[in-house]
């Protein structure tokens, strides 16, 4: 039996039970129904994200479309409470079509693990879905062309927190020109749609910047930012990071 058929059968069974017990659904059944609904919702989001990714892979809205090897739409948990947004793909990402897989990605994996999470718990993407040649800074018109894809991803996933890594991610999401040093370390707000509550944005240094400018102070700054994210989500702060 296919996954969708199985969920449908479980839901029908629960509805029937509910009917025959006059609506006095026992707690376990209610939780089970909620779980089925949550899973169905995640399946729908995953499908919409895949449709969007297919659109990105065909996109030629800016000049980067004809220069890429692979577009890098993003990947991760469609139910993620945290979405991590970087600047754009580098050489490794362009070669593999996946976000944050080079050295900066390996450092991000370590940060995620230090937070007590797995890569599969979060969603990871970039402002730009195609690599600027030679890893140059994104041009304003490229960001303007590409931003609707990120906006749609955030609208679909609707996370509790967005971690904006680096100046381009933070400035694009917060519509500001302030330097990352001023933006990091505090929560900002991002509006994913009319009538929706704002999503909190934690700006921090990009892992590529950390690799280029490694110092215990910069490393500690990023960790302090991530501890605020964990605290905001009521998640435990791992012992090694409490000091
Ligand atoms: S960078 Fe964005 S807007 Fe430009 S071609 Fe790639 S997907 Fe399209």
Short mmCIF file of C-alpha atoms and ligand atoms in Angstrom, two decimals:
data_model
loop_
_atom_site.label_atom_id
_atom_site.label_comp_id
_atom_site.label_asym_id
_atom_site.label_seq_id
_atom_site.Cartn_x
_atom_site.Cartn_y
_atom_site.Cartn_z
CA UNK A 1 0.00 0.00 0.00
CA UNK A 2 1.34 3.44 -0.94
CA UNK A 3 2.16 5.92 1.83
CA UNK A 4 -0.69 8.27 0.84
CA UNK A 5 -3.17 5.34 0.71
CA UNK A 6 -2.04 4.18 4.14
CA UNK A 7 -2.55 7.65 5.63
CA UNK A 8 -5.96 7.88 3.98
CA UNK A 9 -6.93 4.49 5.41
CA UNK A 10 -5.77 5.51 8.92
CA UNK A 11 -7.71 8.78 8.70
CA UNK A 12 -10.84 6.99 7.51
CA UNK A 13 -10.51 4.50 10.33
CA UNK A 14 -10.19 7.32 12.87
CA UNK A 15 -13.17 9.17 11.42
CA UNK A 16 -15.24 6.01 11.62
CA UNK A 17 -14.15 5.41 15.21
CA UNK A 18 -15.01 8.98 16.04
CA UNK A 19 -18.45 8.57 14.48
CA UNK A 20 -19.24 5.36 16.32
CA UNK A 21 -18.06 6.68 19.67
CA UNK A 22 -20.24 9.77 19.29
CA UNK A 23 -17.26 12.11 19.02
CA UNK A 24 -15.68 10.99 22.28
CA UNK A 25 -12.36 10.32 20.65
CA UNK A 26 -9.82 8.95 23.04
CA UNK A 27 -6.64 10.90 23.49
CA UNK A 28 -4.37 8.48 21.64
CA UNK A 29 -6.59 8.53 18.59
CA UNK A 30 -6.71 12.32 18.60
CA UNK A 31 -2.92 12.49 18.76
CA UNK A 32 -2.73 9.93 15.96
CA UNK A 33 -5.07 11.99 13.77
CA UNK A 34 -3.04 15.14 14.46
CA UNK A 35 0.09 13.25 13.48
CA UNK A 36 -1.51 12.07 10.23
CA UNK A 37 -2.58 15.65 9.48
CA UNK A 38 0.89 16.99 10.28
CA UNK A 39 2.49 14.36 8.03
CA UNK A 40 0.06 15.18 5.23
CA UNK A 41 0.83 18.86 5.58
CA UNK A 42 4.59 18.15 5.45
CA UNK A 43 4.05 16.00 2.34
CA UNK A 44 2.18 18.88 0.67
CA UNK A 45 4.96 21.34 1.57
CA UNK A 46 7.60 18.91 0.30
CA UNK A 47 5.75 18.58 -3.01
CA UNK A 48 5.44 22.35 -3.40
CA UNK A 49 9.14 22.78 -2.56
CA UNK A 50 10.03 20.19 -5.20
CA UNK A 51 7.88 22.02 -7.79
CA UNK A 52 9.68 25.24 -6.91
CA UNK A 53 13.06 23.48 -7.19
CA UNK A 54 12.12 22.23 -10.67
CA UNK A 55 11.27 25.84 -11.63
CA UNK A 56 14.62 27.06 -10.26
CA UNK A 57 16.49 24.42 -12.30
CA UNK A 58 14.90 25.81 -15.47
CA UNK A 59 15.29 29.47 -14.50
CA UNK A 60 17.07 31.98 -16.73
CA UNK A 61 15.76 35.14 -15.09
CA UNK A 62 19.25 36.53 -14.62
CA UNK A 63 22.61 36.03 -16.33
CA UNK A 64 23.77 33.44 -13.77
CA UNK A 65 21.35 30.93 -15.26
CA UNK A 66 23.54 30.45 -18.32
CA UNK A 67 26.78 30.21 -16.28
CA UNK A 68 25.85 27.57 -13.71
CA UNK A 69 26.60 23.86 -13.83
CA UNK A 70 23.71 23.12 -11.48
CA UNK A 71 21.15 25.34 -9.82
CA UNK A 72 21.05 24.91 -6.03
CA UNK A 73 17.45 25.35 -4.88
CA UNK A 74 17.91 24.18 -1.28
CA UNK A 75 17.24 21.07 0.77
CA UNK A 76 16.09 19.90 4.14
CA UNK A 77 13.12 19.27 6.36
CA UNK A 78 9.86 20.73 5.01
CA UNK A 79 8.66 21.03 8.65
CA UNK A 80 11.89 22.67 9.82
CA UNK A 81 11.67 25.07 12.75
CA UNK A 82 14.91 26.65 11.56
CA UNK A 83 15.74 27.71 8.00
CA UNK A 84 19.38 28.62 7.38
CA UNK A 85 19.90 31.06 4.52
CA UNK A 86 23.32 31.74 2.99
CA UNK A 87 24.45 33.97 0.17
CA UNK A 88 24.85 31.77 -2.91
CA UNK A 89 26.40 28.53 -4.15
CA UNK A 90 30.18 28.16 -4.38
CA UNK A 91 32.14 25.81 -6.64
CA UNK A 92 31.29 22.61 -4.70
CA UNK A 93 27.62 23.52 -4.47
CA UNK A 94 27.49 24.36 -8.19
CA UNK A 95 29.10 21.00 -9.00
CA UNK A 96 26.71 19.00 -6.80
CA UNK A 97 23.51 21.05 -6.93
CA UNK A 98 23.32 21.00 -3.12
CA UNK A 99 23.72 23.88 -0.65
CA UNK A 100 26.59 24.17 1.86
CA UNK A 101 28.59 21.09 0.86
CA UNK A 102 32.08 22.63 0.59
CA UNK A 103 34.34 23.66 3.48
CA UNK A 104 31.89 26.31 4.65
CA UNK A 105 29.19 23.64 4.56
CA UNK A 106 31.27 21.27 6.66
CA UNK A 107 31.66 24.00 9.25
CA UNK A 108 27.91 24.62 9.15
CA UNK A 109 27.36 20.88 9.77
CA UNK A 110 29.60 21.17 12.85
CA UNK A 111 27.64 24.16 14.12
CA UNK A 112 24.35 22.32 13.61
CA UNK A 113 25.75 19.29 15.46
CA UNK A 114 27.04 21.54 18.27
CA UNK A 115 23.46 22.81 18.62
CA UNK A 116 22.36 19.23 19.28
CA UNK A 117 20.62 19.02 15.88
CA UNK A 118 21.08 17.14 12.62
CA UNK A 119 21.30 18.59 9.14
CA UNK A 120 18.00 16.85 8.36
CA UNK A 121 16.26 18.81 11.15
CA UNK A 122 16.71 22.15 9.38
CA UNK A 123 16.20 23.54 5.89
CA UNK A 124 19.23 25.03 4.12
CA UNK A 125 19.19 27.34 1.12
CA UNK A 126 20.67 30.54 -0.30
CA UNK A 127 19.50 33.92 -1.50
CA UNK A 128 20.96 33.18 -4.96
CA UNK A 129 20.22 29.79 -6.44
CA UNK A 130 23.03 29.92 -9.04
CA UNK A 131 26.73 30.50 -8.52
CA UNK A 132 28.21 33.90 -9.33
CA UNK A 133 31.39 33.24 -11.35
CA UNK A 134 34.58 33.17 -9.27
CA UNK A 135 32.43 33.51 -6.12
CA UNK A 136 32.10 37.25 -6.72
CA UNK A 137 29.56 39.21 -4.67
CA UNK A 138 25.98 38.95 -5.90
CA UNK A 139 24.80 41.89 -8.02
CA UNK A 140 21.70 43.78 -6.90
CA UNK A 141 19.73 42.78 -10.02
CA UNK A 142 20.59 39.10 -9.45
CA UNK A 143 19.26 39.27 -5.90
CA UNK A 144 16.10 41.04 -7.06
CA UNK A 145 15.53 38.36 -9.74
CA UNK A 146 16.13 35.44 -7.38
CA UNK A 147 14.59 36.63 -4.12
CA UNK A 148 11.01 35.51 -4.95
CA UNK A 149 12.19 31.87 -4.83
CA UNK A 150 13.52 32.30 -1.30
CA UNK A 151 10.39 34.20 -0.28
CA UNK A 152 8.22 31.33 -1.52
CA UNK A 153 10.37 28.75 0.31
CA UNK A 154 9.98 30.68 3.56
CA UNK A 155 6.25 31.08 2.99
CA UNK A 156 5.86 27.32 2.45
CA UNK A 157 8.06 26.12 5.32
CA UNK A 158 6.98 28.90 7.69
CA UNK A 159 9.79 28.25 10.19
CA UNK A 160 9.95 29.74 13.67
CA UNK A 161 13.44 31.11 13.07
CA UNK A 162 15.48 32.08 10.03
CA UNK A 163 19.24 32.13 10.51
CA UNK A 164 20.62 34.63 7.98
CA UNK A 165 24.28 33.77 7.41
CA UNK A 166 26.29 36.70 6.18
CA UNK A 167 25.61 40.22 5.04
CA UNK A 168 23.81 39.41 1.78
CA UNK A 169 21.33 37.03 3.38
CA UNK A 170 20.63 39.38 6.31
CA UNK A 171 20.33 42.49 4.15
CA UNK A 172 18.13 40.81 1.54
CA UNK A 173 15.72 39.44 4.14
CA UNK A 174 15.65 42.55 6.30
CA UNK A 175 15.75 45.07 3.48
CA UNK A 176 18.57 47.06 5.00
CA UNK A 177 22.10 48.10 4.12
CA UNK A 178 23.49 47.83 7.66
CA UNK A 179 26.72 45.87 8.09
CA UNK A 180 26.49 42.31 9.40
CA UNK A 181 28.46 43.35 12.51
CA UNK A 182 25.54 45.59 13.47
CA UNK A 183 22.81 43.13 12.50
CA UNK A 184 24.13 39.97 14.15
CA UNK A 185 23.41 38.87 17.68
CA UNK A 186 19.83 40.11 17.86
CA UNK A 187 16.48 39.03 16.53
CA UNK A 188 14.85 40.88 13.67
CA UNK A 189 11.53 40.26 11.96
CA UNK A 190 10.68 38.92 8.51
CA UNK A 191 7.15 39.00 7.12
CA UNK A 192 6.38 35.93 5.00
CA UNK A 193 2.89 37.03 3.99
CA UNK A 194 0.00 39.32 4.77
CA UNK A 195 -1.84 38.42 7.95
CA UNK A 196 0.91 36.09 9.13
CA UNK A 197 2.90 36.74 12.28
CA UNK A 198 6.50 37.77 11.61
CA UNK A 199 9.25 35.13 11.60
CA UNK A 200 12.24 35.86 13.82
CA UNK A 201 15.53 36.33 12.00
CA UNK A 202 18.89 35.80 13.67
CA UNK A 203 21.68 37.30 11.61
CA UNK A 204 25.16 35.90 12.08
CA UNK A 205 28.48 35.61 10.26
CA UNK A 206 28.66 33.33 7.22
CA UNK A 207 30.72 30.19 7.79
CA UNK A 208 32.88 31.13 4.76
CA UNK A 209 33.70 34.41 6.55
CA UNK A 210 34.52 32.45 9.72
CA UNK A 211 36.94 30.26 7.75
CA UNK A 212 38.61 33.30 6.19
CA UNK A 213 38.74 35.31 9.43
CA UNK A 214 39.09 32.62 12.04
CA UNK A 215 39.53 33.85 15.57
CA UNK A 216 38.22 32.47 18.88
CA UNK A 217 36.22 35.71 19.24
CA UNK A 218 34.42 35.33 15.88
CA UNK A 219 33.76 31.66 16.58
CA UNK A 220 32.33 32.58 20.00
CA UNK A 221 30.14 35.31 18.43
CA UNK A 222 28.51 32.80 16.07
CA UNK A 223 28.01 30.35 18.92
CA UNK A 224 26.40 33.07 21.06
CA UNK A 225 23.99 33.78 18.18
CA UNK A 226 23.11 30.09 17.89
CA UNK A 227 22.54 29.82 21.64
CA UNK A 228 19.96 32.60 21.32
CA UNK A 229 18.25 30.60 18.57
CA UNK A 230 18.14 27.49 20.79
CA UNK A 231 16.82 29.49 23.75
CA UNK A 232 14.11 31.09 21.58
CA UNK A 233 12.98 27.62 20.47
CA UNK A 234 13.08 26.29 24.05
CA UNK A 235 15.68 23.74 22.99
CA UNK A 236 18.40 22.63 25.41
CA UNK A 237 21.76 24.33 25.06
CA UNK A 238 24.39 21.56 24.90
CA UNK A 239 26.81 21.57 27.84
CA UNK A 240 29.89 22.24 25.71
CA UNK A 241 28.37 25.50 24.58
CA UNK A 242 27.32 26.86 27.97
CA UNK A 243 30.71 28.25 28.87
S1 LIG B 1 20.28 33.08 -9.82
FE1 LIG B 1 18.10 32.87 -9.45
S2 LIG B 1 17.11 34.30 -10.85
FE2 LIG B 1 19.22 33.97 -11.61
S3 LIG B 1 18.99 32.29 -13.09
FE3 LIG B 1 19.52 31.38 -11.12
S4 LIG B 1 17.55 30.83 -10.21
FE4 LIG B 1 17.14 32.29 -11.86
#
